[in-house]
Amino acid sequence: MQGEIFEIILLSCLIFLNIIMSETTFKIQRFNPEKDKETYFQEFKLEIPKGATLLDCLNLIKWTQDGTLTFRMSCRSAICGSCSVRANGHAVLACKTQASSVAQNDQVTIKPLGNMEIIKDLAVDLTEFWKKVEAIKPWLMPDEKKETQTTERTQSVEEFLKIDKASTCIMCSSCYSDCCSMAVDKSFLGPTALAKAQRFVEDSRDKETISRIKELSEDAGIWDCTHCGECSQRCPTEAKPLDRIVSLRTVALNSGVTNNYGARHAKAFVKSIKSSGILNENTIPVASMGFFNIPGLLSLIPVGIRMFLKGKNPPLIHHPMQELDDVKRIFKKFEEK
């Protein structure tokens, strides 16, 4: 009899502990411009239903605990892209993210997207985001002389595959939110706009490839990306903006659009590795700036002096690496391919 009572008590304790452990604290950033001077966090307790997404949990909190909580949502099917938020510091698409996957020690911190002004709670102002997308002319500009309105503009499978991944972008702005370049330079076009640009630059039906790539090669364009990779990490589709930016840079270099700091830097980088196997940090800044860019070259002098005083300047005599033949063989294989 005592054994049965003990089993019942033990089972009850396990059930009780399971209930407690399954309850998650949602720490949500709040802000109402009509009454709040600063943002603050409000905590909500919620037992996450099995299979619930982060958006499901936000809805449950709004429906059962606080109807004033503001956030965006629409399709709930990872198509419209409107429900993006930051969970534990990183942008996610709330309707595609399992709540249990982001709960850490039974807690989830939810904030609005970064690099944008807050309208209310988790809703942000997307005005600048859309301006940057519009700036890249996101529409097809075909050669009307070759085709009439009744003629189909066909593509081969190979041609379509060049723009296939970019076309999966749902404009959720997750990549824009976590972009490191955007955080320090608000004029940067951003990963969303550049990914969308690649979709038209490499479209075989578009006749403005050169003019597009020239505009994208200017300041705040393709060469201002720092390659941090956050955009592709946060992208919920196959768009992967960093890959699209690399594709745009390749088009620029192959098209001869190289009269800019970024392209010159890339070419100087490759030339240095190919000739000596390692970076010649004495010549790369000069080659990147441009040998005839007198004002730009003069601007390097203060930096060089500071490096010299701090003992950070590279050796004046540049020695090639010992395995240089292997490096040259790799370059030769690449060029043949």
mmCIF file of C-alpha atoms in Angstrom:
data_model
loop_
_atom_site.group_PDB
_atom_site.id
_atom_site.type_symbol
_atom_site.label_atom_id
_atom_site.label_comp_id
_atom_site.label_asym_id
_atom_site.label_seq_id
_atom_site.Cartn_x
_atom_site.Cartn_y
_atom_site.Cartn_z
ATOM 1 C CA MET A 1 0.000 0.000 0.000
ATOM 2 C CA GLN A 2 2.792 2.386 0.935
ATOM 3 C CA GLY A 3 4.586 1.531 -2.311
ATOM 4 C CA GLU A 4 1.498 2.432 -4.352
ATOM 5 C CA ILE A 5 1.128 5.737 -2.503
ATOM 6 C CA PHE A 6 4.810 6.508 -3.136
ATOM 7 C CA GLU A 7 4.398 5.777 -6.862
ATOM 8 C CA ILE A 8 1.339 8.059 -7.067
ATOM 9 C CA ILE A 9 3.209 10.884 -5.292
ATOM 10 C CA LEU A 10 6.267 10.388 -7.528
ATOM 11 C CA LEU A 11 4.128 10.379 -10.675
ATOM 12 C CA SER A 12 2.318 13.524 -9.544
ATOM 13 C CA CYS A 13 5.637 15.265 -8.908
ATOM 14 C CA LEU A 14 6.925 14.314 -12.350
ATOM 15 C CA ILE A 15 3.760 15.621 -13.996
ATOM 16 C CA PHE A 16 4.021 18.845 -11.990
ATOM 17 C CA LEU A 17 7.695 19.283 -12.881
ATOM 18 C CA ASN A 18 6.921 18.657 -16.551
ATOM 19 C CA ILE A 19 4.311 21.413 -16.474
ATOM 20 C CA ILE A 20 6.733 23.828 -14.830
ATOM 21 C CA MET A 21 9.568 22.977 -17.203
ATOM 22 C CA SER A 22 7.383 23.357 -20.289
ATOM 23 C CA GLU A 23 6.432 26.907 -19.304
ATOM 24 C CA THR A 24 8.598 29.405 -21.196
ATOM 25 C CA THR A 25 9.236 33.046 -20.421
ATOM 26 C CA PHE A 26 8.828 35.317 -23.429
ATOM 27 C CA LYS A 27 10.768 38.527 -22.806
ATOM 28 C CA ILE A 28 9.328 40.942 -25.386
ATOM 29 C CA GLN A 29 10.548 44.451 -26.129
ATOM 30 C CA ARG A 30 7.714 46.995 -25.922
ATOM 31 C CA PHE A 31 7.421 50.582 -27.087
ATOM 32 C CA ASN A 32 4.398 52.822 -27.552
ATOM 33 C CA PRO A 33 5.483 56.229 -28.946
ATOM 34 C CA GLU A 34 2.332 57.837 -27.547
ATOM 35 C CA LYS A 35 3.328 57.191 -23.938
ATOM 36 C CA ASP A 36 6.836 55.676 -23.733
ATOM 37 C CA LYS A 37 10.081 57.636 -23.883
ATOM 38 C CA GLU A 38 12.224 54.518 -24.146
ATOM 39 C CA THR A 39 11.820 50.855 -24.979
ATOM 40 C CA TYR A 40 11.380 48.346 -22.162
ATOM 41 C CA PHE A 41 10.896 44.602 -21.760
ATOM 42 C CA GLN A 42 7.746 42.841 -20.603
ATOM 43 C CA GLU A 43 7.701 39.170 -19.618
ATOM 44 C CA PHE A 44 4.958 36.713 -20.481
ATOM 45 C CA LYS A 45 4.702 33.104 -19.293
ATOM 46 C CA LEU A 46 3.442 30.596 -21.815
ATOM 47 C CA GLU A 47 3.419 26.835 -22.116
ATOM 48 C CA ILE A 48 4.547 26.245 -25.699
ATOM 49 C CA PRO A 49 2.089 23.926 -27.494
ATOM 50 C CA LYS A 50 3.664 21.024 -29.337
ATOM 51 C CA GLY A 51 4.713 22.082 -32.839
ATOM 52 C CA ALA A 52 3.948 25.774 -32.222
ATOM 53 C CA THR A 53 5.850 28.372 -34.198
ATOM 54 C CA LEU A 54 7.144 31.599 -32.728
ATOM 55 C CA LEU A 55 4.269 33.395 -34.437
ATOM 56 C CA ASP A 56 1.770 30.985 -32.854
ATOM 57 C CA CYS A 57 3.167 31.933 -29.449
ATOM 58 C CA LEU A 58 3.000 35.656 -30.180
ATOM 59 C CA ASN A 59 -0.629 35.225 -31.181
ATOM 60 C CA LEU A 60 -1.416 33.257 -28.017
ATOM 61 C CA ILE A 61 0.156 35.994 -25.898
ATOM 62 C CA LYS A 62 -1.821 38.666 -27.735
ATOM 63 C CA TRP A 63 -5.109 36.734 -27.600
ATOM 64 C CA THR A 64 -4.909 35.532 -24.009
ATOM 65 C CA GLN A 65 -2.623 37.898 -22.078
ATOM 66 C CA ASP A 66 -2.173 41.330 -23.680
ATOM 67 C CA GLY A 67 -4.210 42.500 -26.642
ATOM 68 C CA THR A 68 -2.098 45.649 -27.021
ATOM 69 C CA LEU A 69 0.991 43.711 -28.174
ATOM 70 C CA THR A 70 1.767 44.860 -31.729
ATOM 71 C CA PHE A 71 3.515 42.872 -34.447
ATOM 72 C CA ARG A 72 3.096 42.142 -38.148
ATOM 73 C CA MET A 73 1.758 38.948 -39.677
ATOM 74 C CA SER A 74 -0.235 37.828 -42.687
ATOM 75 C CA CYS A 75 0.095 34.513 -44.522
ATOM 76 C CA ARG A 76 1.545 32.338 -41.718
ATOM 77 C CA SER A 77 3.091 30.225 -44.502
ATOM 78 C CA ALA A 78 6.583 31.746 -44.992
ATOM 79 C CA ILE A 79 5.461 33.473 -48.189
ATOM 80 C CA CYS A 80 4.650 37.112 -47.376
ATOM 81 C CA GLY A 81 7.683 37.793 -45.155
ATOM 82 C CA SER A 82 5.866 40.245 -42.887
ATOM 83 C CA CYS A 83 6.349 38.497 -39.519
ATOM 84 C CA SER A 84 10.130 38.841 -39.168
ATOM 85 C CA VAL A 85 11.411 39.685 -35.679
ATOM 86 C CA ARG A 86 14.644 39.166 -33.757
ATOM 87 C CA ALA A 87 14.707 36.163 -31.447
ATOM 88 C CA ASN A 88 17.667 35.985 -29.050
ATOM 89 C CA GLY A 89 19.509 38.607 -31.067
ATOM 90 C CA HIS A 90 19.019 37.259 -34.593
ATOM 91 C CA ALA A 91 16.381 37.925 -37.229
ATOM 92 C CA VAL A 92 13.984 35.062 -37.896
ATOM 93 C CA LEU A 93 10.763 34.561 -39.795
ATOM 94 C CA ALA A 94 8.369 33.972 -36.903
ATOM 95 C CA CYS A 95 5.925 31.761 -38.836
ATOM 96 C CA LYS A 96 8.724 29.435 -39.986
ATOM 97 C CA THR A 97 10.588 29.196 -36.675
ATOM 98 C CA GLN A 98 9.690 26.550 -34.116
ATOM 99 C CA ALA A 99 9.348 28.249 -30.729
ATOM 100 C CA SER A 100 11.062 25.348 -28.983
ATOM 101 C CA SER A 101 14.126 25.759 -31.210
ATOM 102 C CA VAL A 102 14.824 29.296 -29.966
ATOM 103 C CA ALA A 103 13.923 28.767 -26.302
ATOM 104 C CA GLN A 104 17.133 28.846 -24.249
ATOM 105 C CA ASN A 105 16.835 27.827 -20.602
ATOM 106 C CA ASP A 106 13.055 28.205 -20.954
ATOM 107 C CA GLN A 107 13.387 31.805 -22.122
ATOM 108 C CA VAL A 108 13.090 33.648 -25.436
ATOM 109 C CA THR A 109 13.965 37.310 -25.950
ATOM 110 C CA ILE A 110 12.051 38.921 -28.796
ATOM 111 C CA LYS A 111 12.900 42.325 -30.245
ATOM 112 C CA PRO A 112 11.945 44.230 -33.407
ATOM 113 C CA LEU A 113 14.176 44.027 -36.480
ATOM 114 C CA GLY A 114 17.409 46.009 -36.435
ATOM 115 C CA ASN A 115 18.627 48.845 -38.686
ATOM 116 C CA MET A 116 15.105 50.327 -38.757
ATOM 117 C CA GLU A 117 13.086 52.746 -36.643
ATOM 118 C CA ILE A 118 10.458 51.280 -34.340
ATOM 119 C CA ILE A 119 6.829 52.220 -34.969
ATOM 120 C CA LYS A 120 5.352 50.292 -32.054
ATOM 121 C CA ASP A 121 6.485 47.194 -30.149
ATOM 122 C CA LEU A 122 7.718 44.713 -32.799
ATOM 123 C CA ALA A 123 6.538 46.701 -35.839
ATOM 124 C CA VAL A 124 9.256 48.710 -37.610
ATOM 125 C CA ASP A 125 9.276 51.420 -40.270
ATOM 126 C CA LEU A 126 10.166 49.829 -43.626
ATOM 127 C CA THR A 127 10.234 53.085 -45.609
ATOM 128 C CA GLU A 128 14.023 53.197 -46.135
ATOM 129 C CA PHE A 129 14.095 49.472 -46.838
ATOM 130 C CA TRP A 130 11.654 49.852 -49.736
ATOM 131 C CA LYS A 131 13.435 52.976 -51.020
ATOM 132 C CA LYS A 132 16.635 50.977 -51.386
ATOM 133 C CA VAL A 133 14.839 48.186 -53.221
ATOM 134 C CA GLU A 134 13.236 50.727 -55.551
ATOM 135 C CA ALA A 135 16.650 52.335 -56.178
ATOM 136 C CA ILE A 136 17.956 49.262 -58.024
ATOM 137 C CA LYS A 137 15.086 49.461 -60.566
ATOM 138 C CA PRO A 138 13.526 46.056 -59.763
ATOM 139 C CA TRP A 139 11.805 45.537 -63.075
ATOM 140 C CA LEU A 140 12.737 43.996 -66.405
ATOM 141 C CA MET A 141 14.057 46.318 -69.123
ATOM 142 C CA PRO A 142 14.044 44.217 -72.310
ATOM 143 C CA ASP A 143 15.194 45.245 -75.774
ATOM 144 C CA GLU A 144 11.934 46.343 -77.357
ATOM 145 C CA LYS A 145 13.575 46.634 -80.786
ATOM 146 C CA LYS A 146 14.127 42.891 -81.003
ATOM 147 C CA GLU A 147 10.756 41.829 -79.702
ATOM 148 C CA THR A 148 7.156 42.853 -80.101
ATOM 149 C CA GLN A 149 4.461 42.769 -77.463
ATOM 150 C CA THR A 150 3.179 39.486 -78.910
ATOM 151 C CA THR A 151 6.554 37.730 -78.750
ATOM 152 C CA GLU A 152 7.446 35.586 -75.743
ATOM 153 C CA ARG A 153 10.744 36.347 -74.064
ATOM 154 C CA THR A 154 12.047 32.831 -73.620
ATOM 155 C CA GLN A 155 14.930 31.577 -71.488
ATOM 156 C CA SER A 156 16.901 28.363 -71.420
ATOM 157 C CA VAL A 157 17.044 26.324 -68.235
ATOM 158 C CA GLU A 158 20.663 27.388 -67.752
ATOM 159 C CA GLU A 159 19.740 31.066 -68.088
ATOM 160 C CA PHE A 160 16.902 30.739 -65.598
ATOM 161 C CA LEU A 161 19.079 28.964 -63.026
ATOM 162 C CA LYS A 162 21.280 32.073 -62.813
ATOM 163 C CA ILE A 163 18.366 34.043 -61.317
ATOM 164 C CA ASP A 164 16.370 31.218 -59.732
ATOM 165 C CA LYS A 165 17.666 31.584 -56.179
ATOM 166 C CA ALA A 166 17.356 35.375 -56.163
ATOM 167 C CA SER A 167 13.731 35.019 -57.243
ATOM 168 C CA THR A 168 12.927 33.154 -54.000
ATOM 169 C CA CYS A 169 13.417 36.320 -51.920
ATOM 170 C CA ILE A 170 10.206 37.146 -50.013
ATOM 171 C CA MET A 171 11.363 40.629 -48.969
ATOM 172 C CA CYS A 172 11.133 39.771 -45.276
ATOM 173 C CA SER A 173 14.015 42.189 -44.455
ATOM 174 C CA SER A 174 15.673 39.687 -42.085
ATOM 175 C CA CYS A 175 18.992 40.093 -43.904
ATOM 176 C CA TYR A 176 18.627 43.881 -43.851
ATOM 177 C CA SER A 177 18.041 43.759 -40.098
ATOM 178 C CA ASP A 178 21.264 41.928 -39.260
ATOM 179 C CA CYS A 179 23.541 43.468 -41.914
ATOM 180 C CA CYS A 180 26.779 44.698 -40.303
ATOM 181 C CA SER A 181 27.556 47.110 -43.153
ATOM 182 C CA MET A 182 24.110 48.661 -42.810
ATOM 183 C CA ALA A 183 24.687 49.156 -39.090
ATOM 184 C CA VAL A 184 27.630 51.501 -39.728
ATOM 185 C CA ASP A 185 26.601 53.014 -43.076
ATOM 186 C CA LYS A 186 22.926 53.822 -43.596
ATOM 187 C CA SER A 187 23.590 54.739 -47.234
ATOM 188 C CA PHE A 188 24.556 51.128 -48.068
ATOM 189 C CA LEU A 189 22.001 49.597 -50.426
ATOM 190 C CA GLY A 190 21.748 46.522 -48.248
ATOM 191 C CA PRO A 191 21.595 42.782 -48.973
ATOM 192 C CA THR A 192 17.921 42.639 -49.973
ATOM 193 C CA ALA A 193 18.223 45.279 -52.681
ATOM 194 C CA LEU A 194 21.475 43.767 -53.991
ATOM 195 C CA ALA A 195 20.019 40.255 -54.089
ATOM 196 C CA LYS A 196 17.052 41.620 -56.015
ATOM 197 C CA ALA A 197 19.441 43.487 -58.330
ATOM 198 C CA GLN A 198 21.259 40.266 -59.228
ATOM 199 C CA ARG A 199 17.946 38.804 -60.354
ATOM 200 C CA PHE A 200 17.781 41.480 -63.107
ATOM 201 C CA VAL A 201 21.491 41.973 -63.850
ATOM 202 C CA GLU A 202 21.864 38.315 -64.835
ATOM 203 C CA ASP A 203 18.459 37.991 -66.501
ATOM 204 C CA SER A 204 19.133 37.086 -70.141
ATOM 205 C CA ARG A 205 16.062 39.081 -71.216
ATOM 206 C CA ASP A 206 17.306 42.377 -69.728
ATOM 207 C CA LYS A 207 19.297 44.784 -71.922
ATOM 208 C CA GLU A 208 20.609 47.078 -69.153
ATOM 209 C CA THR A 209 23.190 44.754 -67.589
ATOM 210 C CA ILE A 210 26.115 47.163 -68.025
ATOM 211 C CA SER A 211 24.273 50.282 -66.876
ATOM 212 C CA ARG A 212 22.898 48.394 -63.879
ATOM 213 C CA ILE A 213 26.276 46.991 -62.826
ATOM 214 C CA LYS A 214 27.925 50.412 -63.195
ATOM 215 C CA GLU A 215 25.394 51.944 -60.801
ATOM 216 C CA LEU A 216 25.758 49.046 -58.375
ATOM 217 C CA SER A 217 29.557 49.447 -58.406
ATOM 218 C CA GLU A 218 29.362 52.989 -57.072
ATOM 219 C CA ASP A 219 29.772 53.917 -53.394
ATOM 220 C CA ALA A 220 27.357 52.109 -51.027
ATOM 221 C CA GLY A 221 26.929 49.319 -53.565
ATOM 222 C CA ILE A 222 28.287 45.819 -54.117
ATOM 223 C CA TRP A 223 31.834 46.577 -52.953
ATOM 224 C CA ASP A 224 30.744 47.957 -49.569
ATOM 225 C CA CYS A 225 29.636 44.522 -48.324
ATOM 226 C CA THR A 226 31.989 43.285 -45.584
ATOM 227 C CA HIS A 227 31.387 39.558 -46.214
ATOM 228 C CA CYS A 228 30.225 38.950 -42.635
ATOM 229 C CA GLY A 229 27.707 36.397 -43.948
ATOM 230 C CA GLU A 230 24.907 37.405 -41.566
ATOM 231 C CA CYS A 231 22.515 38.065 -44.451
ATOM 232 C CA SER A 232 22.757 34.521 -45.788
ATOM 233 C CA GLN A 233 22.594 33.073 -42.282
ATOM 234 C CA ARG A 234 19.309 34.887 -41.591
ATOM 235 C CA CYS A 235 17.709 34.384 -45.004
ATOM 236 C CA PRO A 236 14.718 31.991 -44.656
ATOM 237 C CA THR A 237 14.777 31.111 -48.383
ATOM 238 C CA GLU A 238 17.415 30.151 -50.953
ATOM 239 C CA ALA A 239 18.071 33.783 -51.920
ATOM 240 C CA LYS A 240 21.244 33.895 -49.747
ATOM 241 C CA PRO A 241 22.176 37.550 -50.450
ATOM 242 C CA LEU A 242 25.924 37.158 -49.943
ATOM 243 C CA ASP A 243 26.088 34.669 -52.820
ATOM 244 C CA ARG A 244 24.111 37.078 -54.992
ATOM 245 C CA ILE A 245 26.499 39.935 -54.127
ATOM 246 C CA VAL A 246 29.463 37.751 -55.081
ATOM 247 C CA SER A 247 27.732 37.033 -58.409
ATOM 248 C CA LEU A 248 27.296 40.763 -59.033
ATOM 249 C CA ARG A 249 30.970 41.384 -58.316
ATOM 250 C CA THR A 250 31.897 38.649 -60.784
ATOM 251 C CA VAL A 251 29.718 40.264 -63.457
ATOM 252 C CA ALA A 252 31.345 43.639 -62.746
ATOM 253 C CA LEU A 253 34.884 42.256 -63.066
ATOM 254 C CA ASN A 254 34.074 40.234 -66.206
ATOM 255 C CA SER A 255 32.363 43.257 -67.770
ATOM 256 C CA GLY A 256 35.342 45.541 -67.180
ATOM 257 C CA VAL A 257 33.553 47.736 -64.642
ATOM 258 C CA THR A 258 36.663 48.063 -62.510
ATOM 259 C CA ASN A 259 37.284 51.798 -62.096
ATOM 260 C CA ASN A 260 36.411 51.798 -58.417
ATOM 261 C CA TYR A 261 38.136 51.039 -55.119
ATOM 262 C CA GLY A 262 36.422 47.693 -54.543
ATOM 263 C CA ALA A 263 37.211 46.182 -57.938
ATOM 264 C CA ARG A 264 40.804 47.435 -57.860
ATOM 265 C CA HIS A 265 41.228 45.944 -54.401
ATOM 266 C CA ALA A 266 39.928 42.551 -55.565
ATOM 267 C CA LYS A 267 42.246 42.550 -58.588
ATOM 268 C CA ALA A 268 45.244 43.655 -56.495
ATOM 269 C CA PHE A 269 44.464 40.913 -53.968
ATOM 270 C CA VAL A 270 44.447 38.213 -56.673
ATOM 271 C CA LYS A 271 47.579 39.589 -58.346
ATOM 272 C CA SER A 272 49.505 39.570 -55.072
ATOM 273 C CA ILE A 273 48.552 35.964 -54.239
ATOM 274 C CA LYS A 274 49.247 34.782 -57.764
ATOM 275 C CA SER A 275 52.709 36.376 -57.911
ATOM 276 C CA SER A 276 54.029 35.642 -54.435
ATOM 277 C CA GLY A 277 51.548 33.312 -52.708
ATOM 278 C CA ILE A 278 50.896 35.807 -49.899
ATOM 279 C CA LEU A 279 49.516 39.328 -49.592
ATOM 280 C CA ASN A 280 51.914 42.184 -50.245
ATOM 281 C CA GLU A 281 50.411 44.697 -47.841
ATOM 282 C CA ASN A 282 52.729 47.420 -49.106
ATOM 283 C CA THR A 283 51.327 47.460 -52.638
ATOM 284 C CA ILE A 284 47.682 46.440 -52.150
ATOM 285 C CA PRO A 285 46.505 49.754 -50.584
ATOM 286 C CA VAL A 286 48.207 51.729 -53.358
ATOM 287 C CA ALA A 287 46.817 49.509 -56.130
ATOM 288 C CA SER A 288 43.364 49.588 -54.556
ATOM 289 C CA MET A 289 43.329 53.365 -54.331
ATOM 290 C CA GLY A 290 44.578 53.754 -57.915
ATOM 291 C CA PHE A 291 48.096 54.714 -59.013
ATOM 292 C CA PHE A 292 46.890 58.000 -60.536
ATOM 293 C CA ASN A 293 44.492 58.881 -57.726
ATOM 294 C CA ILE A 294 46.750 61.498 -56.102
ATOM 295 C CA PRO A 295 44.260 62.709 -53.433
ATOM 296 C CA GLY A 296 43.474 59.099 -52.521
ATOM 297 C CA LEU A 297 47.148 58.143 -52.281
ATOM 298 C CA LEU A 298 47.892 61.163 -50.098
ATOM 299 C CA SER A 299 45.074 60.088 -47.769
ATOM 300 C CA LEU A 300 46.993 56.855 -47.076
ATOM 301 C CA ILE A 301 50.004 58.689 -45.634
ATOM 302 C CA PRO A 302 48.512 59.419 -42.159
ATOM 303 C CA VAL A 303 47.429 55.783 -41.854
ATOM 304 C CA GLY A 304 50.901 54.609 -42.841
ATOM 305 C CA ILE A 305 52.517 56.886 -40.279
ATOM 306 C CA ARG A 306 50.261 55.624 -37.491
ATOM 307 C CA MET A 307 51.030 52.009 -38.459
ATOM 308 C CA PHE A 308 54.758 52.758 -38.425
ATOM 309 C CA LEU A 309 54.612 54.405 -34.977
ATOM 310 C CA LYS A 310 52.631 51.428 -33.596
ATOM 311 C CA GLY A 311 55.005 48.910 -35.172
ATOM 312 C CA LYS A 312 52.223 47.505 -37.357
ATOM 313 C CA ASN A 313 53.686 48.249 -40.769
ATOM 314 C CA PRO A 314 54.484 45.241 -43.005
ATOM 315 C CA PRO A 315 58.125 44.428 -43.928
ATOM 316 C CA LEU A 316 59.494 46.681 -46.657
ATOM 317 C CA ILE A 317 61.061 43.699 -48.433
ATOM 318 C CA HIS A 318 58.333 41.296 -49.491
ATOM 319 C CA HIS A 319 59.363 37.627 -49.587
ATOM 320 C CA PRO A 320 57.274 35.103 -51.563
ATOM 321 C CA MET A 321 56.142 31.889 -49.908
ATOM 322 C CA GLN A 322 58.169 28.681 -50.346
ATOM 323 C CA GLU A 323 55.320 26.688 -51.909
ATOM 324 C CA LEU A 324 54.747 29.280 -54.656
ATOM 325 C CA ASP A 325 54.753 26.628 -57.399
ATOM 326 C CA ASP A 326 51.714 24.993 -55.794
ATOM 327 C CA VAL A 327 49.870 28.314 -55.730
ATOM 328 C CA LYS A 328 50.649 28.987 -59.379
ATOM 329 C CA ARG A 329 49.497 25.486 -60.288
ATOM 330 C CA ILE A 330 46.151 26.170 -58.558
ATOM 331 C CA PHE A 331 45.741 29.422 -60.497
ATOM 332 C CA LYS A 332 46.571 27.653 -63.757
ATOM 333 C CA LYS A 333 43.951 24.968 -63.093
ATOM 334 C CA PHE A 334 41.391 27.633 -62.285
ATOM 335 C CA GLU A 335 42.134 29.620 -65.447
ATOM 336 C CA GLU A 336 41.903 26.483 -67.602
ATOM 337 C CA LYS A 337 38.528 25.661 -66.053
#
